[in-house]
PDB file of C-alpha atoms and ligand atoms in Angstrom:
ATOM      1  CA  MET D  16     122.826 120.439 118.069  1.00 92.00           C
ATOM      2  CA  LYS D  17     125.857 119.006 116.288  1.00 97.00           C
ATOM      3  CA  ILE D  18     128.024 115.945 116.998  1.00 98.00           C
ATOM      4  CA  VAL D  19     131.435 115.479 115.379  1.00 98.00           C
ATOM      5  CA  VAL D  20     132.823 111.935 115.139  1.00 98.00           C
ATOM      6  CA  ILE D  21     136.633 111.779 114.947  1.00 98.00           C
ATOM      7  CA  GLN D  22     138.383 108.560 113.916  1.00 98.00           C
ATOM      8  CA  GLY D  23     142.117 108.067 114.294  1.00 98.00           C
ATOM      9  CA  PRO D  24     144.760 106.081 112.421  1.00 98.00           C
ATOM     10  CA  ASN D  25     144.004 102.767 110.708  1.00 98.00           C
ATOM     11  CA  LEU D  26     140.276 102.935 111.452  1.00 98.00           C
ATOM     12  CA  ASN D  27     139.792 103.483 107.711  1.00 98.00           C
ATOM     13  CA  MET D  28     141.014  99.864 107.454  1.00 96.00           C
ATOM     14  CA  LEU D  29     138.150  98.419 109.534  1.00 98.00           C
ATOM     15  CA  GLY D  30     136.706  95.355 107.846  1.00 96.00           C
ATOM     16  CA  VAL D  31     140.189  94.484 106.588  1.00 95.00           C
ATOM     17  CA  ARG D  32     142.533  94.931 109.574  1.00 96.00           C
ATOM     18  CA  GLU D  33     142.771  92.253 112.311  1.00 96.00           C
ATOM     19  CA  GLN D  34     139.199  91.030 111.924  1.00 95.00           C
ATOM     20  CA  ASN D  35     139.647  88.722 114.923  1.00 95.00           C
ATOM     21  CA  ILE D  36     139.950  91.868 117.094  1.00 96.00           C
ATOM     22  CA  TYR D  37     137.906  94.516 115.273  1.00 96.00           C
ATOM     23  CA  GLY D  38     135.363  92.404 113.374  1.00 94.00           C
ATOM     24  CA  PRO D  39     134.199  92.581 109.754  1.00 96.00           C
ATOM     25  CA  MET D  40     132.297  95.870 109.830  1.00 97.00           C
ATOM     26  CA  LYS D  41     133.612  98.761 107.722  1.00 98.00           C
ATOM     27  CA  LEU D  42     133.885 102.339 108.984  1.00 98.00           C
ATOM     28  CA  GLU D  43     131.326 103.500 106.390  1.00 98.00           C
ATOM     29  CA  GLN D  44     128.771 101.021 107.792  1.00 98.00           C
ATOM     30  CA  ILE D  45     129.372 102.217 111.355  1.00 98.00           C
ATOM     31  CA  HIS D  46     128.957 105.818 110.220  1.00 98.00           C
ATOM     32  CA  ALA D  47     125.774 105.017 108.268  1.00 98.00           C
ATOM     33  CA  GLN D  48     124.212 103.572 111.439  1.00 98.00           C
ATOM     34  CA  MET D  49     125.263 106.599 113.508  1.00 98.00           C
ATOM     35  CA  LYS D  50     123.869 108.932 110.852  1.00 98.00           C
ATOM     36  CA  GLU D  51     120.522 107.137 111.011  1.00 98.00           C
ATOM     37  CA  VAL D  52     120.323 107.588 114.803  1.00 98.00           C
ATOM     38  CA  ALA D  53     121.331 111.255 114.484  1.00 98.00           C
ATOM     39  CA  THR D  54     118.656 111.906 111.840  1.00 98.00           C
ATOM     40  CA  GLN D  55     116.002 110.147 113.924  1.00 97.00           C
ATOM     41  CA  ASN D  56     116.885 112.454 116.827  1.00 96.00           C
ATOM     42  CA  GLY D  57     117.132 115.670 114.807  1.00 95.00           C
ATOM     43  CA  VAL D  58     120.852 116.075 115.457  1.00 96.00           C
ATOM     44  CA  GLU D  59     123.466 117.118 112.898  1.00 98.00           C
ATOM     45  CA  ILE D  60     126.471 114.779 112.582  1.00 98.00           C
ATOM     46  CA  GLU D  61     129.837 115.058 110.837  1.00 98.00           C
ATOM     47  CA  PHE D  62     132.448 112.334 110.329  1.00 98.00           C
ATOM     48  CA  PHE D  63     136.219 112.775 110.117  1.00 98.00           C
ATOM     49  CA  GLN D  64     139.017 110.211 109.843  1.00 98.00           C
ATOM     50  CA  SER D  65     142.745 110.878 109.710  1.00 98.00           C
ATOM     51  CA  ASN D  66     145.945 108.937 110.104  1.00 98.00           C
ATOM     52  CA  LEU D  67     147.788 112.121 111.111  1.00 98.00           C
ATOM     53  CA  GLU D  68     148.026 113.415 114.668  1.00 98.00           C
ATOM     54  CA  GLY D  69     148.161 117.118 113.683  1.00 98.00           C
ATOM     55  CA  GLU D  70     145.089 116.809 111.480  1.00 98.00           C
ATOM     56  CA  ILE D  71     143.171 115.312 114.404  1.00 98.00           C
ATOM     57  CA  VAL D  72     144.309 118.201 116.632  1.00 98.00           C
ATOM     58  CA  ASP D  73     143.165 120.681 113.925  1.00 98.00           C
ATOM     59  CA  LYS D  74     139.771 118.971 113.675  1.00 98.00           C
ATOM     60  CA  ILE D  75     139.239 119.067 117.447  1.00 98.00           C
ATOM     61  CA  GLN D  76     140.118 122.788 117.456  1.00 98.00           C
ATOM     62  CA  GLU D  77     137.628 123.375 114.618  1.00 98.00           C
ATOM     63  CA  CYS D  78     134.926 121.893 116.847  1.00 98.00           C
ATOM     64  CA  TYR D  79     135.281 124.858 119.221  1.00 98.00           C
ATOM     65  CA  GLY D  80     132.148 126.982 118.904  1.00 95.00           C
ATOM     66  CA  GLU D  81     130.852 124.595 116.199  1.00 96.00           C
ATOM     67  CA  ALA D  82     130.049 121.247 117.848  1.00 97.00           C
ATOM     68  CA  HIS D  83     128.108 120.444 120.998  1.00 96.00           C
ATOM     69  CA  GLY D  84     129.646 116.995 121.413  1.00 98.00           C
ATOM     70  CA  MET D  85     132.538 114.902 120.107  1.00 98.00           C
ATOM     71  CA  ILE D  86     132.823 111.128 119.813  1.00 98.00           C
ATOM     72  CA  ILE D  87     136.451 110.136 119.317  1.00 98.00           C
ATOM     73  CA  ASN D  88     138.395 106.959 118.736  1.00 98.00           C
ATOM     74  CA  ALA D  89     141.957 108.222 118.752  1.00 98.00           C
ATOM     75  CA  ALA D  90     143.109 104.643 118.004  1.00 98.00           C
ATOM     76  CA  ALA D  91     146.869 104.204 118.602  1.00 98.00           C
ATOM     77  CA  TYR D  92     147.246 107.918 119.476  1.00 98.00           C
ATOM     78  CA  THR D  93     145.154 107.197 122.575  1.00 98.00           C
ATOM     79  CA  HIS D  94     148.244 105.689 124.137  1.00 98.00           C
ATOM     80  CA  THR D  95     150.751 108.368 123.121  1.00 98.00           C
ATOM     81  CA  SER D  96     149.241 111.715 122.185  1.00 98.00           C
ATOM     82  CA  ILE D  97     149.494 114.530 124.696  1.00 98.00           C
ATOM     83  CA  ALA D  98     148.660 116.886 121.791  1.00 98.00           C
ATOM     84  CA  ILE D  99     145.245 115.253 121.228  1.00 98.00           C
ATOM     85  CA  ARG D 100     144.608 115.187 124.967  1.00 98.00           C
ATOM     86  CA  ASP D 101     145.439 118.901 125.257  1.00 98.00           C
ATOM     87  CA  ALA D 102     143.208 119.740 122.267  1.00 98.00           C
ATOM     88  CA  ILE D 103     140.234 117.949 123.871  1.00 98.00           C
ATOM     89  CA  ALA D 104     140.870 119.771 127.148  1.00 98.00           C
ATOM     90  CA  ALA D 105     141.223 123.107 125.311  1.00 98.00           C
ATOM     91  CA  VAL D 106     137.876 123.035 123.477  1.00 98.00           C
ATOM     92  CA  ASN D 107     136.015 121.834 126.598  1.00 95.00           C
ATOM     93  CA  ILE D 108     133.196 120.114 124.672  1.00 97.00           C
ATOM     94  CA  PRO D 109     131.515 116.944 126.057  1.00 98.00           C
ATOM     95  CA  THR D 110     133.583 114.108 124.579  1.00 98.00           C
ATOM     96  CA  ILE D 111     133.041 110.359 124.602  1.00 98.00           C
ATOM     97  CA  GLU D 112     135.956 108.137 123.639  1.00 98.00           C
ATOM     98  CA  VAL D 113     135.271 104.804 121.986  1.00 98.00           C
ATOM     99  CA  HIS D 114     137.470 101.747 121.641  1.00 98.00           C
ATOM    100  CA  ILE D 115     136.168  98.828 119.639  1.00 98.00           C
ATOM    101  CA  SER D 116     138.367  96.378 121.527  1.00 98.00           C
ATOM    102  CA  ASN D 117     138.802  96.181 125.281  1.00 97.00           C
ATOM    103  CA  ILE D 118     142.128  98.017 125.578  1.00 97.00           C
ATOM    104  CA  HIS D 119     142.428  96.979 129.234  1.00 96.00           C
ATOM    105  CA  ARG D 120     142.799  93.308 128.426  1.00 96.00           C
ATOM    106  CA  ARG D 121     145.277  93.590 125.557  1.00 96.00           C
ATOM    107  CA  GLU D 122     149.007  94.447 125.469  1.00 94.00           C
ATOM    108  CA  GLU D 123     150.481  96.421 128.389  1.00 95.00           C
ATOM    109  CA  PHE D 124     151.156  99.504 126.228  1.00 94.00           C
ATOM    110  CA  ARG D 125     147.419  99.845 125.474  1.00 97.00           C
ATOM    111  CA  LYS D 126     146.729 100.342 129.187  1.00 94.00           C
ATOM    112  CA  ASP D 127     148.302 103.822 129.002  1.00 96.00           C
ATOM    113  CA  ASN D 128     145.528 106.219 128.034  1.00 98.00           C
ATOM    114  CA  MET D 129     146.291 109.921 127.504  1.00 98.00           C
ATOM    115  CA  ILE D 130     142.759 110.741 126.361  1.00 98.00           C
ATOM    116  CA  ALA D 131     140.406 109.222 128.970  1.00 98.00           C
ATOM    117  CA  PRO D 132     141.100 111.747 131.776  1.00 98.00           C
ATOM    118  CA  VAL D 133     139.865 114.646 129.614  1.00 98.00           C
ATOM    119  CA  CYS D 134     136.798 112.813 128.255  1.00 98.00           C
ATOM    120  CA  THR D 135     133.316 112.779 129.739  1.00 98.00           C
ATOM    121  CA  SER D 136     133.277 108.984 129.496  1.00 97.00           C
ATOM    122  CA  SER D 137     134.731 105.971 127.713  1.00 98.00           C
ATOM    123  CA  VAL D 138     133.090 103.045 125.920  1.00 98.00           C
ATOM    124  CA  VAL D 139     135.411 100.071 125.442  1.00 98.00           C
ATOM    125  CA  GLY D 140     135.182  96.479 124.307  1.00 98.00           C
ATOM    126  CA  PHE D 141     131.685  96.384 122.778  1.00 98.00           C
ATOM    127  CA  GLY D 142     132.934  96.063 119.194  1.00 97.00           C
ATOM    128  CA  PRO D 143     131.389  98.485 116.654  1.00 97.00           C
ATOM    129  CA  PHE D 144     128.241  98.566 118.847  1.00 98.00           C
ATOM    130  CA  GLY D 145     130.275 100.843 121.130  1.00 98.00           C
ATOM    131  CA  TYR D 146     129.700 103.692 118.667  1.00 98.00           C
ATOM    132  CA  HIS D 147     125.934 103.214 119.052  1.00 98.00           C
ATOM    133  CA  LEU D 148     126.293 103.268 122.839  1.00 98.00           C
ATOM    134  CA  ALA D 149     128.363 106.453 122.554  1.00 98.00           C
ATOM    135  CA  MET D 150     125.588 108.002 120.418  1.00 98.00           C
ATOM    136  CA  MET D 151     123.010 107.121 123.079  1.00 98.00           C
ATOM    137  CA  GLY D 152     125.240 108.654 125.756  1.00 98.00           C
ATOM    138  CA  MET D 153     125.826 111.796 123.718  1.00 98.00           C
ATOM    139  CA  LEU D 154     122.106 112.265 123.021  1.00 97.00           C
ATOM    140  CA  GLN D 155     121.479 112.006 126.757  1.00 97.00           C
ATOM    141  CA  ILE D 156     124.158 114.643 127.456  1.00 96.00           C
ATOM    142  CA  MET D 157     122.577 116.913 124.814  1.00 94.00           C
ATOM    143  CA  ASN D 158     119.109 116.514 126.312  1.00 93.00           C
ATOM    144  CA  GLU D 159     120.529 117.477 129.691  1.00 93.00           C
ATOM    145  CA  MET D 160     122.333 120.492 128.157  1.00 90.00           C
ATOM    146  CA  ALA D 161     119.128 121.654 126.440  1.00 90.00           C
ATOM    147  CA  ALA D 162     117.133 121.256 129.664  1.00 93.00           C
ATOM    148  CA  ALA D 163     119.750 123.222 131.648  1.00 92.00           C
ATOM    149  CA  GLN D 164     119.702 126.024 129.041  1.00 90.00           C
ATOM    150  CA  GLU D 165     115.907 126.146 129.227  1.00 92.00           C
ATOM    151  CA  THR D 166     115.964 126.385 133.031  1.00 94.00           C
ATOM    152  CA  GLN D 167     118.566 129.177 132.870  1.00 93.00           C
ATOM    153  CA  LYS D 168     116.509 131.070 130.265  1.00 92.00           C
ATOM    154  CA  LYS D 169     113.367 130.842 132.423  1.00 93.00           C
ATOM    155  CA  ALA D 170     115.272 132.058 135.504  1.00 93.00           C
ATOM    156  CA  GLN D 171     116.623 135.050 133.541  1.00 92.00           C
ATOM    157  CA  GLU D 172     113.142 135.879 132.202  1.00 92.00           C
ATOM    158  CA  GLU D 173     111.735 135.778 135.729  1.00 92.00           C
ATOM    159  CA  GLN D 174     114.453 138.148 136.963  1.00 89.00           C
ATOM    160  CA  ALA D 175     113.885 140.662 134.124  1.00 83.00           C
TER     161      ALA D 175
HETATM  162  C1  DQA G  26     141.497 100.915 119.225  1.00 53.94           C
HETATM  163  C2  DQA G  26     142.488 100.329 120.232  1.00 53.94           C
HETATM  164  C3  DQA G  26     143.876 100.906 120.007  1.00 53.94           C
HETATM  165  O1  DQA G  26     144.781 100.351 120.953  1.00 53.94           O
HETATM  166  C4  DQA G  26     144.378 100.566 118.622  1.00 53.94           C
HETATM  167  O2  DQA G  26     145.632 101.150 118.390  1.00 53.94           O
HETATM  168  C5  DQA G  26     143.405 100.936 117.553  1.00 53.94           C
HETATM  169  C6  DQA G  26     141.969 100.733 117.798  1.00 53.94           C
HETATM  170  C7  DQA G  26     140.097 100.267 119.349  1.00 53.94           C
HETATM  171  O3  DQA G  26     139.158 100.845 118.817  1.00 53.94           O
HETATM  172  O4  DQA G  26     139.961  99.197 119.953  1.00 53.94           O
HETATM  173  O5  DQA G  26     143.776 101.314 116.465  1.00 53.94           O
HETATM  174  O6  DQA G  26     141.337 102.309 119.506  1.00 53.94           O
END
């Protein structure tokens, strides 16, 4: 099983940008922790960060037929990008969106969310720990997918 983690604009500046909101942790540290959890659970993981909307759309499309789950923080594009929303809907892969801050209790414009309706679930406001929670959620989804596949395989074998 493979998880792809997609990080949107300015998340490469974590640890530097608005530490009062996003904290001191760098993106590399968050990814190192996620990698550890993935390895412990025998799951492949890939990380991608871009400041460009089209590159994020391309990456989501690449996940089709490749990844079993996506964890995405579309950052500011969350509030504006119909293209990213449509890409997530198109590939139809279980997707968990993460926001480090609680977007519901910030500026009004952050309450608009184009991405959430096409995601399996959202994790908001837990700081960088939200990525760990998303990993736990994704592993659970993958276990359920594997169990469903196994049941289907058994049913087919019984019919044959
Ligand atoms: C963010 C919230 C967005 O509103 C903001 O534009 C970001 C980060 C978060 O993780 O809290 O860049 O997605």
